Short mmCIF file of C-alpha atoms in Angstrom, two decimals:
data_model
loop_
_atom_site.label_atom_id
_atom_site.label_comp_id
_atom_site.label_asym_id
_atom_site.label_seq_id
_atom_site.Cartn_x
_atom_site.Cartn_y
_atom_site.Cartn_z
CA MET A 21 -40.39 28.33 -40.52
CA GLU A 22 -39.65 26.94 -44.12
CA LYS A 23 -39.62 23.54 -44.68
CA PRO A 24 -39.65 20.62 -47.96
CA PHE A 25 -42.55 18.71 -48.70
CA TYR A 26 -42.10 16.01 -50.21
CA ILE A 27 -45.11 14.72 -52.41
CA PHE A 28 -45.37 11.07 -52.91
CA SER A 29 -49.11 10.24 -53.93
CA ASN A 30 -50.64 12.05 -56.83
CA GLY A 31 -53.06 14.87 -57.26
CA ARG A 32 -52.59 18.40 -57.14
CA ILE A 33 -51.31 21.20 -56.35
CA ARG A 34 -53.49 23.83 -56.45
CA ARG A 35 -53.03 27.76 -55.67
CA LYS A 36 -55.93 29.46 -54.07
CA ASP A 37 -56.14 33.32 -53.42
CA ASN A 38 -53.11 33.03 -51.79
CA THR A 39 -52.59 30.06 -50.33
CA VAL A 40 -50.71 26.71 -52.11
CA PHE A 41 -53.76 23.75 -51.93
CA PHE A 42 -52.30 20.42 -52.15
CA GLU A 43 -55.38 17.34 -53.29
CA TYR A 44 -54.33 14.11 -52.43
CA GLY A 45 -55.53 11.27 -54.76
CA ASP A 46 -54.04 7.56 -53.18
CA SER A 47 -51.32 5.56 -53.45
CA ASN A 48 -50.06 4.27 -56.80
CA ASP A 49 -51.59 0.98 -56.13
CA GLU A 50 -54.64 1.88 -56.05
CA SER A 51 -56.49 1.38 -58.75
CA GLN A 52 -58.77 3.98 -61.00
CA GLU A 53 -62.22 2.88 -59.35
CA GLU A 54 -60.75 3.15 -56.06
CA LYS A 55 -59.46 6.62 -56.75
CA GLU A 56 -62.47 8.08 -58.05
CA SER A 57 -65.34 6.54 -55.65
CA LYS A 58 -62.50 8.29 -52.59
CA PRO A 59 -63.02 12.50 -52.39
CA ALA A 60 -59.31 14.44 -52.61
CA ASN A 61 -57.43 14.72 -50.10
CA ARG A 62 -56.75 18.27 -49.36
CA ARG A 63 -54.34 20.45 -47.17
CA ALA A 64 -54.67 23.65 -47.21
CA VAL A 65 -50.00 25.13 -46.62
CA PRO A 66 -49.73 29.09 -46.20
CA VAL A 67 -47.58 29.90 -49.09
CA GLU A 68 -44.46 30.71 -45.97
CA THR A 69 -43.90 28.02 -44.79
CA ILE A 70 -42.49 26.19 -48.21
CA ASP A 71 -39.07 25.89 -48.46
CA SER A 72 -39.18 24.48 -51.98
CA ILE A 73 -41.27 20.97 -53.43
CA TYR A 74 -39.96 17.84 -54.25
CA LEU A 75 -42.50 15.77 -56.32
CA PHE A 76 -42.35 12.28 -56.43
CA GLY A 77 -45.96 11.13 -57.75
CA GLU A 78 -47.86 12.00 -60.11
CA VAL A 79 -48.48 15.68 -59.59
CA ASP A 80 -50.65 18.26 -61.97
CA LEU A 81 -49.63 21.68 -61.23
CA ASN A 82 -51.19 24.57 -63.73
CA ASN A 83 -49.24 28.16 -64.75
CA LYS A 84 -51.51 29.60 -62.01
CA VAL A 85 -49.75 27.74 -58.97
CA ILE A 86 -46.08 27.48 -61.06
CA ASN A 87 -46.15 31.65 -60.92
CA PHE A 88 -47.17 31.78 -57.34
CA LEU A 89 -44.73 29.44 -55.98
CA GLY A 90 -42.85 30.94 -58.82
CA GLN A 91 -43.19 34.85 -57.21
CA ASN A 92 -42.12 33.25 -53.74
CA HIS A 93 -39.08 31.75 -54.45
CA ILE A 94 -40.18 28.55 -54.17
CA PRO A 95 -37.57 25.36 -56.39
CA ILE A 96 -39.74 22.24 -57.44
CA HIS A 97 -37.83 19.53 -58.14
CA PHE A 98 -39.47 16.67 -60.13
CA PHE A 99 -38.07 13.01 -60.15
CA ASN A 100 -39.61 10.48 -62.41
CA TYR A 101 -41.28 7.04 -61.77
CA TYR A 102 -38.70 5.43 -61.00
CA GLY A 103 -37.40 7.98 -58.29
CA TYR A 104 -34.72 9.39 -60.52
CA TYR A 105 -33.92 13.04 -60.11
CA THR A 106 -35.89 14.91 -63.49
CA GLY A 107 -35.42 18.80 -63.30
CA THR A 108 -35.83 21.54 -61.05
CA PHE A 109 -38.20 24.43 -62.03
CA TYR A 110 -35.81 27.21 -60.48
CA PRO A 111 -37.58 29.70 -59.82
CA ARG A 112 -36.04 33.23 -61.59
CA GLU A 113 -32.99 34.45 -59.62
CA TYR A 114 -33.58 37.25 -56.97
CA ALA A 115 -30.62 37.14 -55.31
CA VAL A 116 -28.44 38.34 -58.19
CA SER A 117 -25.26 40.37 -57.32
CA GLY A 118 -23.01 41.63 -60.56
CA HIS A 119 -19.99 41.90 -58.60
CA ILE A 120 -20.25 38.17 -56.76
CA LEU A 121 -20.84 36.63 -60.45
CA VAL A 122 -18.00 38.56 -62.27
CA LYS A 123 -15.41 36.99 -58.68
CA GLN A 124 -17.00 33.28 -59.09
CA VAL A 125 -16.23 33.33 -62.11
CA SER A 126 -13.00 34.87 -62.19
CA HIS A 127 -12.20 31.93 -59.82
CA TYR A 128 -12.96 29.79 -62.36
CA VAL A 129 -11.09 30.92 -65.13
CA ASP A 130 -8.22 31.23 -63.10
CA PRO A 131 -6.38 27.37 -63.25
CA GLY A 132 -5.33 28.15 -59.52
CA LEU A 133 -7.81 29.85 -57.75
CA ARG A 134 -10.02 26.85 -59.08
CA PHE A 135 -8.00 24.06 -58.46
CA ALA A 136 -7.70 25.34 -54.76
CA ILE A 137 -11.21 24.84 -54.36
CA ALA A 138 -11.76 21.64 -56.17
CA GLN A 139 -8.96 20.36 -53.77
CA GLU A 140 -10.39 22.16 -50.60
CA ILE A 141 -14.20 20.17 -51.57
CA ILE A 142 -12.16 16.58 -51.76
CA GLN A 143 -10.18 17.09 -48.56
CA SER A 144 -13.65 18.37 -46.91
CA SER A 145 -15.44 14.85 -48.31
CA ASN A 146 -12.38 12.92 -47.80
CA HIS A 147 -12.00 13.80 -43.53
CA ASN A 148 -16.28 13.14 -43.77
CA ILE A 149 -15.52 9.87 -44.92
CA LEU A 150 -12.83 8.77 -42.44
CA LYS A 151 -15.33 10.51 -39.48
CA ASN A 152 -17.71 7.49 -40.53
CA LEU A 153 -15.68 4.95 -41.27
CA LYS A 154 -14.04 5.70 -37.76
CA TYR A 155 -17.14 6.03 -35.67
CA TYR A 156 -17.78 2.03 -37.13
CA GLU A 157 -14.20 0.66 -36.31
CA ARG A 158 -15.22 2.54 -32.70
CA ARG A 159 -17.85 0.25 -32.30
CA TYR A 160 -17.63 -3.00 -35.27
CA GLY A 161 -13.59 -2.83 -35.45
CA ASP A 162 -11.67 -4.62 -39.03
CA LEU A 163 -12.06 -0.87 -40.51
CA SER A 164 -8.13 0.34 -39.41
CA GLY A 165 -6.76 -1.45 -42.73
CA PHE A 166 -9.40 0.70 -44.88
CA ILE A 167 -8.48 4.22 -42.91
CA SER A 168 -4.90 3.59 -42.63
CA HIS A 169 -5.13 3.26 -46.89
CA ILE A 170 -7.50 6.40 -46.83
CA GLU A 171 -5.43 7.96 -44.58
CA ASN A 172 -2.80 7.51 -47.21
CA LYS A 173 -4.29 8.12 -50.38
CA ASN A 174 -5.18 11.41 -48.90
CA ARG A 175 -1.51 12.38 -48.14
CA GLU A 176 -0.29 11.34 -51.77
CA MET A 177 -3.56 13.83 -53.14
CA GLY A 178 -1.69 17.14 -51.76
CA SER A 179 0.53 16.62 -54.52
CA SER A 180 -1.46 17.07 -56.83
CA ARG A 181 -1.58 19.53 -59.52
CA SER A 182 -4.67 18.91 -61.65
CA ILE A 183 -8.80 18.44 -60.74
CA GLU A 184 -7.36 15.41 -62.76
CA GLU A 185 -5.08 13.97 -60.77
CA LEU A 186 -7.60 14.71 -57.28
CA MET A 187 -10.24 13.02 -59.45
CA GLY A 188 -8.19 9.86 -59.49
CA PHE A 189 -7.30 9.93 -55.83
CA GLU A 190 -11.11 10.45 -55.42
CA GLY A 191 -11.54 7.57 -57.35
CA GLN A 192 -9.52 5.50 -55.61
CA ILE A 193 -10.26 6.52 -52.10
CA HIS A 194 -13.69 5.87 -53.25
CA LYS A 195 -13.33 2.23 -54.00
CA ARG A 196 -11.58 1.71 -50.81
CA TYR A 197 -14.45 3.51 -49.23
CA PHE A 198 -17.48 1.52 -50.84
CA GLU A 199 -15.55 -2.05 -50.16
CA ALA A 200 -15.61 -1.07 -46.29
CA TRP A 201 -18.80 -0.91 -46.48
CA ASN A 202 -19.48 -4.91 -46.28
CA LYS A 203 -17.70 -4.57 -43.03
CA ILE A 204 -20.26 -1.88 -41.75
CA LEU A 205 -23.19 -3.39 -43.36
CA LYS A 206 -25.11 -5.84 -40.79
CA SER A 207 -27.14 -7.73 -43.17
CA GLU A 208 -27.41 -11.32 -45.45
CA THR A 209 -29.83 -9.72 -47.50
CA PHE A 210 -27.99 -6.48 -48.25
CA LEU A 211 -24.03 -6.95 -49.92
CA PHE A 212 -22.20 -4.11 -51.94
CA ASP A 213 -20.07 -5.36 -54.36
CA LYS A 214 -19.38 -2.48 -56.98
CA ARG A 215 -20.84 0.82 -57.35
CA THR A 216 -22.75 0.68 -60.38
CA ARG A 217 -25.25 4.35 -61.47
CA MET A 218 -27.64 4.32 -64.61
CA PRO A 219 -29.23 2.19 -64.10
CA PRO A 220 -27.66 0.91 -59.98
CA ASP A 221 -27.95 -3.37 -59.70
CA ASN A 222 -28.11 -4.15 -56.40
CA PRO A 223 -30.49 -2.27 -53.60
CA ILE A 224 -26.70 -0.86 -52.11
CA ASN A 225 -26.53 1.34 -55.60
CA ALA A 226 -30.07 2.32 -55.44
CA LEU A 227 -29.88 3.76 -52.12
CA ILE A 228 -27.23 5.90 -52.65
CA SER A 229 -28.70 6.88 -55.88
CA PHE A 230 -31.57 7.94 -54.38
CA GLY A 231 -29.83 9.83 -51.62
CA ASN A 232 -27.68 11.32 -53.61
CA SER A 233 -29.88 13.14 -56.16
CA MET A 234 -31.68 14.09 -53.22
CA VAL A 235 -28.57 15.71 -51.59
CA TYR A 236 -28.11 17.61 -54.90
CA ALA A 237 -31.81 18.87 -55.10
CA THR A 238 -31.22 20.49 -51.67
CA ALA A 239 -28.16 21.98 -52.69
CA LEU A 240 -29.08 23.56 -55.93
CA SER A 241 -32.52 24.80 -53.02
CA GLU A 242 -29.84 26.73 -50.35
CA ILE A 243 -27.79 27.57 -53.82
CA TYR A 244 -31.05 29.87 -54.92
CA LYS A 245 -31.11 31.33 -51.75
CA THR A 246 -27.53 32.73 -51.94
CA GLN A 247 -25.73 35.05 -54.68
CA LEU A 248 -24.33 32.04 -55.87
CA ASN A 249 -24.56 30.71 -59.85
CA PRO A 250 -25.18 27.41 -59.12
CA ALA A 251 -23.83 26.81 -63.06
CA ILE A 252 -20.80 27.55 -62.18
CA SER A 253 -18.76 25.15 -60.27
CA TYR A 254 -14.68 24.27 -59.18
CA LEU A 255 -14.61 20.67 -58.99
CA HIS A 256 -17.13 19.44 -61.38
CA GLN A 257 -16.77 21.06 -64.94
CA PRO A 258 -19.06 23.14 -65.31
CA SER A 259 -22.50 21.14 -67.56
CA THR A 260 -25.24 22.38 -69.57
CA LYS A 261 -27.04 19.74 -68.19
CA ARG A 262 -26.09 20.23 -64.82
CA PHE A 263 -26.60 22.57 -62.27
CA SER A 264 -23.12 21.29 -61.11
CA LEU A 265 -21.81 23.53 -58.10
CA SER A 266 -24.76 21.57 -56.59
CA LEU A 267 -22.73 18.47 -57.71
CA ASP A 268 -19.53 20.32 -55.31
CA LEU A 269 -21.48 20.97 -52.77
CA ALA A 270 -23.07 17.53 -52.42
CA GLU A 271 -19.31 16.00 -52.21
CA ILE A 272 -18.96 17.18 -48.82
CA PHE A 273 -22.31 16.52 -47.49
CA LYS A 274 -22.92 12.98 -49.10
CA PRO A 275 -20.75 11.36 -46.46
CA LEU A 276 -22.64 12.57 -43.91
CA LEU A 277 -26.45 12.91 -44.89
CA VAL A 278 -26.69 9.65 -47.17
CA ASP A 279 -23.84 7.28 -46.29
CA ARG A 280 -24.55 7.34 -42.30
CA LEU A 281 -28.12 7.23 -43.61
CA ILE A 282 -28.16 4.07 -45.32
CA PHE A 283 -25.50 2.07 -42.72
CA SER A 284 -28.46 2.84 -39.72
CA MET A 285 -31.38 2.28 -41.60
CA ILE A 286 -30.03 -0.66 -42.97
CA ASN A 287 -28.23 -1.91 -39.39
CA HIS A 288 -31.91 -1.01 -38.03
CA ASN A 289 -33.66 -3.30 -40.14
CA GLN A 290 -35.85 0.20 -41.03
CA ILE A 291 -35.16 -0.84 -44.93
CA ARG A 292 -36.36 -3.97 -46.39
CA GLU A 293 -36.18 -6.66 -49.52
CA ASN A 294 -39.60 -5.41 -50.13
CA HIS A 295 -38.69 -1.49 -50.22
CA PHE A 296 -36.70 -2.10 -53.62
CA GLU A 297 -38.36 -3.38 -57.95
CA SER A 298 -35.65 -4.92 -59.35
CA ASN A 299 -35.26 -7.17 -62.46
CA LEU A 300 -32.00 -8.75 -63.74
CA GLU A 301 -30.08 -5.21 -64.12
CA PHE A 302 -31.46 -2.74 -62.27
CA CYS A 303 -33.02 -2.00 -59.44
CA TYR A 304 -35.07 0.71 -57.46
CA LEU A 305 -36.75 1.86 -54.39
CA ASN A 306 -40.57 1.80 -55.27
CA GLU A 307 -42.94 4.23 -53.48
CA LYS A 308 -42.63 2.63 -49.94
CA GLY A 309 -39.02 2.79 -49.82
CA ARG A 310 -38.75 6.60 -51.07
CA ARG A 311 -41.21 6.82 -48.54
CA THR A 312 -38.88 5.79 -45.70
CA PHE A 313 -35.62 6.95 -47.34
CA THR A 314 -36.83 10.24 -47.71
CA GLU A 315 -38.65 10.50 -43.92
CA GLN A 316 -35.19 9.64 -42.57
CA PHE A 317 -33.13 11.69 -44.88
CA ASP A 318 -35.87 14.87 -44.08
CA GLU A 319 -35.23 14.01 -40.10
CA LYS A 320 -31.22 13.93 -40.66
CA LEU A 321 -31.55 17.42 -42.65
CA LYS A 322 -33.37 19.52 -39.21
CA THR A 323 -30.65 17.27 -36.70
CA THR A 324 -29.04 20.33 -35.53
CA VAL A 325 -25.56 20.53 -33.83
CA LYS A 326 -24.58 23.83 -31.55
CA HIS A 327 -21.76 25.41 -34.40
CA PRO A 328 -18.54 26.20 -32.89
CA SER A 329 -17.82 29.26 -34.36
CA LEU A 330 -21.44 30.83 -34.33
CA LYS A 331 -22.22 29.29 -31.20
CA ARG A 332 -25.01 28.65 -32.30
CA ASN A 333 -27.89 25.60 -32.88
CA VAL A 334 -27.49 24.76 -36.85
CA SER A 335 -29.43 22.24 -38.79
CA TYR A 336 -27.34 20.03 -41.70
CA ARG A 337 -29.57 21.41 -43.82
CA GLN A 338 -27.96 24.90 -42.31
CA LEU A 339 -24.55 24.03 -42.96
CA ILE A 340 -25.45 23.25 -46.23
CA LYS A 341 -25.60 27.34 -46.63
CA LEU A 342 -23.40 28.31 -44.63
CA GLU A 343 -21.05 26.33 -47.29
CA CYS A 344 -22.56 28.96 -49.89
CA TYR A 345 -21.39 31.88 -47.58
CA LYS A 346 -18.08 30.31 -47.05
CA LEU A 347 -17.53 30.17 -50.41
CA VAL A 348 -18.59 34.22 -50.96
CA LYS A 349 -16.17 35.17 -48.40
CA HIS A 350 -13.38 33.29 -50.23
CA ILE A 351 -14.12 34.02 -53.89
CA LEU A 352 -14.48 37.62 -52.56
CA GLY A 353 -11.69 37.68 -51.01
CA GLU A 354 -11.68 37.35 -47.52
CA GLU A 355 -11.40 34.44 -45.74
CA GLU A 356 -9.92 31.48 -47.20
CA PHE A 357 -12.51 28.81 -48.34
CA LYS A 358 -12.11 25.61 -45.35
CA GLY A 359 -14.80 23.28 -46.12
CA PHE A 360 -17.34 21.28 -43.84
CA ARG A 361 -15.57 18.64 -41.78
CA MET A 362 -17.33 16.95 -39.35
CA TRP A 363 -16.35 18.06 -35.48
CA TRP A 364 -18.42 15.71 -33.97
CA MET B 30 -19.40 58.03 -58.38
CA THR B 31 -22.21 60.35 -57.41
CA LEU B 32 -24.85 58.14 -54.97
CA ASP B 33 -27.48 60.11 -57.20
CA GLN B 34 -26.01 58.21 -60.52
CA GLN B 35 -25.45 55.29 -58.83
CA LEU B 36 -27.89 53.82 -56.28
CA LYS B 37 -31.14 53.23 -55.20
CA HIS B 38 -32.70 52.80 -52.08
CA THR B 39 -29.52 55.40 -50.10
CA GLY B 40 -32.23 55.76 -46.62
CA THR B 41 -31.26 52.33 -46.27
CA LEU B 42 -27.21 53.21 -47.26
CA VAL B 43 -27.48 56.08 -44.77
CA ASN B 44 -29.72 53.75 -41.58
CA TYR B 45 -26.88 50.52 -42.27
CA TYR B 46 -23.62 53.67 -42.03
CA PHE B 47 -24.71 53.99 -38.38
CA VAL B 48 -25.16 50.12 -38.10
CA CYS B 49 -21.97 49.01 -39.52
CA LYS B 50 -20.37 49.32 -42.53
CA ARG B 51 -19.59 46.03 -43.45
CA LYS B 52 -23.20 46.27 -43.58
CA LEU B 53 -23.50 49.10 -45.39
CA TRP B 54 -20.82 47.69 -48.14
CA LEU B 55 -22.76 44.02 -48.75
CA PHE B 56 -25.67 45.40 -49.54
CA ALA B 57 -24.62 48.09 -51.43
CA HIS B 58 -22.94 44.72 -53.65
CA GLN B 59 -26.14 42.92 -53.24
CA ILE B 60 -25.20 40.53 -51.27
CA ASN B 61 -27.91 40.53 -48.40
CA PHE B 62 -30.10 38.00 -46.86
CA GLU B 63 -32.68 39.46 -45.21
CA THR B 64 -35.30 37.89 -47.45
CA GLU B 65 -34.09 34.89 -45.40
CA SER B 66 -35.07 36.42 -42.06
CA ASP B 67 -37.36 36.50 -39.91
CA THR B 68 -37.21 39.95 -37.92
CA VAL B 69 -37.00 41.48 -41.50
CA ALA B 70 -40.01 39.96 -43.06
CA LEU B 71 -42.03 40.89 -39.49
CA GLY B 72 -41.19 44.46 -39.89
CA ARG B 73 -42.00 44.75 -43.59
CA LEU B 74 -45.27 43.32 -42.19
CA LEU B 75 -45.90 45.73 -39.52
CA SER B 76 -44.94 48.67 -41.92
CA GLU B 77 -48.13 47.17 -44.84
CA ILE B 78 -50.40 46.50 -42.28
CA SER B 79 -49.89 49.42 -39.64
CA TYR B 80 -51.70 52.69 -40.77
CA ASP B 81 -53.45 51.12 -43.65
CA ARG B 82 -55.36 54.48 -44.51
CA GLN B 83 -52.48 55.86 -45.53
CA LYS B 84 -51.09 55.92 -48.89
CA LYS B 85 -48.61 53.67 -48.88
CA GLU B 86 -44.06 53.63 -49.97
CA ILE B 87 -43.76 56.70 -51.82
CA LYS B 88 -40.41 56.42 -54.12
CA ILE B 89 -38.79 59.42 -55.10
CA ASP B 90 -36.65 59.57 -57.58
CA GLU B 91 -36.12 55.80 -57.19
CA MET B 92 -33.89 57.22 -54.71
CA ILE B 93 -35.31 56.97 -51.88
CA SER B 94 -38.56 55.31 -50.52
CA ILE B 95 -40.99 57.27 -47.78
CA ASP B 96 -44.17 55.58 -46.11
CA TRP B 97 -46.51 58.24 -46.57
CA ILE B 98 -46.73 61.80 -46.28
CA ASP B 99 -49.14 63.94 -44.50
CA PHE B 100 -48.63 67.03 -47.08
CA ARG B 101 -51.32 68.90 -45.02
CA ASN B 102 -48.92 69.82 -41.93
CA LYS B 103 -45.96 69.01 -43.84
CA VAL B 104 -44.89 65.81 -41.99
CA ILE B 105 -43.28 62.56 -43.93
CA HIS B 106 -43.92 59.55 -41.93
CA GLU B 107 -41.49 56.25 -41.15
CA VAL B 108 -42.73 53.31 -39.71
CA LYS B 109 -40.18 51.29 -37.08
CA LYS B 110 -41.17 48.02 -35.14
CA SER B 111 -38.47 49.24 -32.31
CA ASP B 112 -39.10 51.56 -30.04
CA LYS B 113 -35.72 52.17 -29.47
CA LEU B 114 -34.74 55.83 -31.49
CA GLU B 115 -31.80 53.96 -33.26
CA GLU B 116 -29.07 56.76 -34.58
CA ALA B 117 -29.59 54.86 -38.18
CA HIS B 118 -33.86 55.35 -37.65
CA LEU B 119 -32.95 59.08 -37.14
CA TRP B 120 -30.76 59.79 -39.44
CA GLN B 121 -32.14 58.00 -41.96
CA VAL B 122 -35.15 59.82 -41.74
CA LYS B 123 -32.78 63.39 -41.92
CA TYR B 124 -31.80 61.91 -44.90
CA TYR B 125 -35.16 61.95 -45.75
CA LEU B 126 -35.35 65.24 -45.30
CA TYR B 127 -32.56 66.86 -46.61
CA PHE B 128 -32.81 64.98 -49.75
CA LEU B 129 -36.60 66.60 -50.12
CA GLU B 130 -34.79 69.88 -49.75
CA SER B 131 -32.36 69.22 -52.55
CA LYS B 132 -35.16 68.25 -54.69
CA GLY B 133 -36.60 72.00 -53.68
CA VAL B 134 -39.53 70.95 -51.16
CA GLN B 135 -39.09 73.22 -48.15
CA GLY B 136 -41.15 73.07 -44.56
CA PHE B 137 -40.88 69.37 -44.20
CA ARG B 138 -40.27 67.80 -40.50
CA ALA B 139 -40.60 64.12 -40.30
CA GLU B 140 -42.22 61.51 -37.08
CA ILE B 141 -40.87 58.11 -36.53
CA ASN B 142 -44.07 55.97 -36.22
CA TYR B 143 -43.51 53.00 -33.63
CA PRO B 144 -47.27 51.23 -34.04
CA LYS B 145 -46.63 48.46 -31.83
CA PHE B 146 -46.03 51.20 -29.01
CA HIS B 147 -48.82 53.02 -29.56
CA LYS B 148 -45.11 56.10 -29.80
CA ARG B 149 -44.16 58.93 -31.76
CA GLU B 150 -41.11 60.61 -32.65
CA LEU B 151 -40.96 63.83 -33.96
CA ILE B 152 -38.05 65.04 -36.34
CA GLU B 153 -36.60 68.28 -37.64
CA LEU B 154 -34.14 68.95 -39.36
CA ILE B 155 -30.98 71.69 -38.06
CA ASP B 156 -28.43 73.47 -40.17
CA SER B 157 -25.94 70.80 -38.19
CA ASP B 158 -27.17 68.37 -40.11
CA ARG B 159 -27.36 69.08 -42.84
CA GLU B 160 -23.45 70.13 -42.06
CA TYR B 161 -22.96 66.63 -41.52
CA LEU B 162 -25.13 64.98 -43.64
CA LYS B 163 -22.79 65.84 -46.47
CA GLU B 164 -19.65 64.17 -44.55
CA VAL B 165 -21.57 61.08 -44.24
CA ILE B 166 -22.65 60.82 -47.74
CA LYS B 167 -19.07 61.88 -48.92
CA GLU B 168 -17.98 58.74 -46.30
CA ILE B 169 -20.35 56.32 -47.84
CA GLU B 170 -19.57 56.71 -51.51
CA GLU B 171 -15.61 56.99 -50.48
CA ILE B 172 -16.56 52.81 -49.05
CA LEU B 173 -18.65 51.77 -51.24
CA PRO B 174 -16.11 51.85 -54.24
CA ARG B 175 -13.86 50.23 -52.22
CA ASP B 176 -12.86 46.57 -53.88
CA GLU B 177 -11.96 44.66 -50.27
CA ILE B 178 -15.01 44.35 -48.05
CA PRO B 179 -14.67 46.12 -44.96
CA GLU B 180 -13.80 43.56 -41.49
CA LYS B 181 -16.49 42.41 -39.12
CA VAL B 182 -16.52 44.02 -35.90
CA ARG B 183 -18.57 42.25 -33.22
CA ILE B 184 -21.50 44.87 -31.90
CA PRO B 185 -24.74 43.98 -30.59
CA ALA B 186 -26.27 44.34 -33.26
CA CYS B 187 -24.92 41.17 -34.50
CA ARG B 188 -27.25 39.10 -32.77
CA SER B 189 -30.48 39.91 -34.78
CA CYS B 190 -28.26 41.26 -38.07
CA SER B 191 -29.40 39.43 -41.17
CA TYR B 192 -25.98 39.13 -42.01
CA PHE B 193 -24.99 37.07 -38.52
CA GLU B 194 -24.35 33.89 -39.95
CA PHE B 195 -22.26 35.21 -42.84
CA CYS B 196 -20.43 37.36 -41.05
CA TRP B 197 -19.18 34.89 -38.22
CA VAL B 198 -19.11 31.39 -39.36
#
């Protein structure tokens, strides 16, 4: 079974024969002397078991190991000191189909075809947002106003004709959704005023930013396994800076993978003030915070649910890949794309 | 368009023709999920590690890939994981013989080897097979250039197929 590896410690990744070695130094807070006095911990990992690698620590890699990981189709996601997504080593495409690429592009170029996919993405995302609110409405109450407001906006959105209009509705819905968070979060310390990015200015924004970049990287790993080209997207404008198809897919899964996680981690006191590094104008998760969040995020991805049409258990991570398959079938003209909507 | 000009690995195509027309079409359009499949990986590994004294994977014209050839006894060998002599396996191998004949290589027979079961199956090409294969190739050539993907059909093979999730999601 392949799985992602998250590396927080400082150290090195090596190739020895046909195996990958993670050599851990120690965590960031130790002094240089402490590091040198201890022997490195070594861990051998069979390359077949690695799905992808997430690098948070200060890690050395040489071209030998990068070539080896590339041959084995393993993407490496890099994050900077603040846990900000830097980029991905996206190995040479191995699942390429000229036929799919042509169809994928033609669904982008035709405004009608593009809009249909974009709208379905937003509607699936809204459905999942409402699922979250309804879940907490049953538990804590006091959310029905937000729910009906968003339901109305969702209906109004049905008459949009352009992606700009869709994005407008999406903005309004998210604004309302975020306002509801203060009713969901049972915490004295963490309050959510408004969404800020670059840089996030409070702990909740820091969690959202970090969580979203994790979903983005995970979606990218899943797209890599399919014939879809990650740069051609429908809701988001294909851009040179990002693999924007990943952003499209992330939109659908953020409510399930990130938002729900934030609610439960804060309400269960798993994330605390000391997990953040903050200053007047910014706020970041520190190493401990990132570890804790990532652990729970990984658990989330491994959660399984019985799929109604496959009649098999699939993990949340697999759901992302299934989303890619549905897109492929859509652009091939076989079955209309129906985005993932939480059914439980 | 003929298979000769358009496609590599026609042995696989002949095999898939007998398993599932949809799989045939998808594979030919480079839509496959076999790198993701444990079953496929296992089959490949088995083929690599068994009979390791033989020279392996002989590609002919980039069209077919024969596991190994015993030139002295004029036998081509194909390694399979499951010992069910499936129609698809049978015709894949018969196609190899047919292909070799078309290149002027006569008098060969084939053997399917099942290393896990220490079993083998001998296969010969007869006249009626040649006629039938001609038909099969014609049909494959007719299916591939179609724009629509052939409809999915639920068959027992779906259960362990690497396309299962793609088809049925």
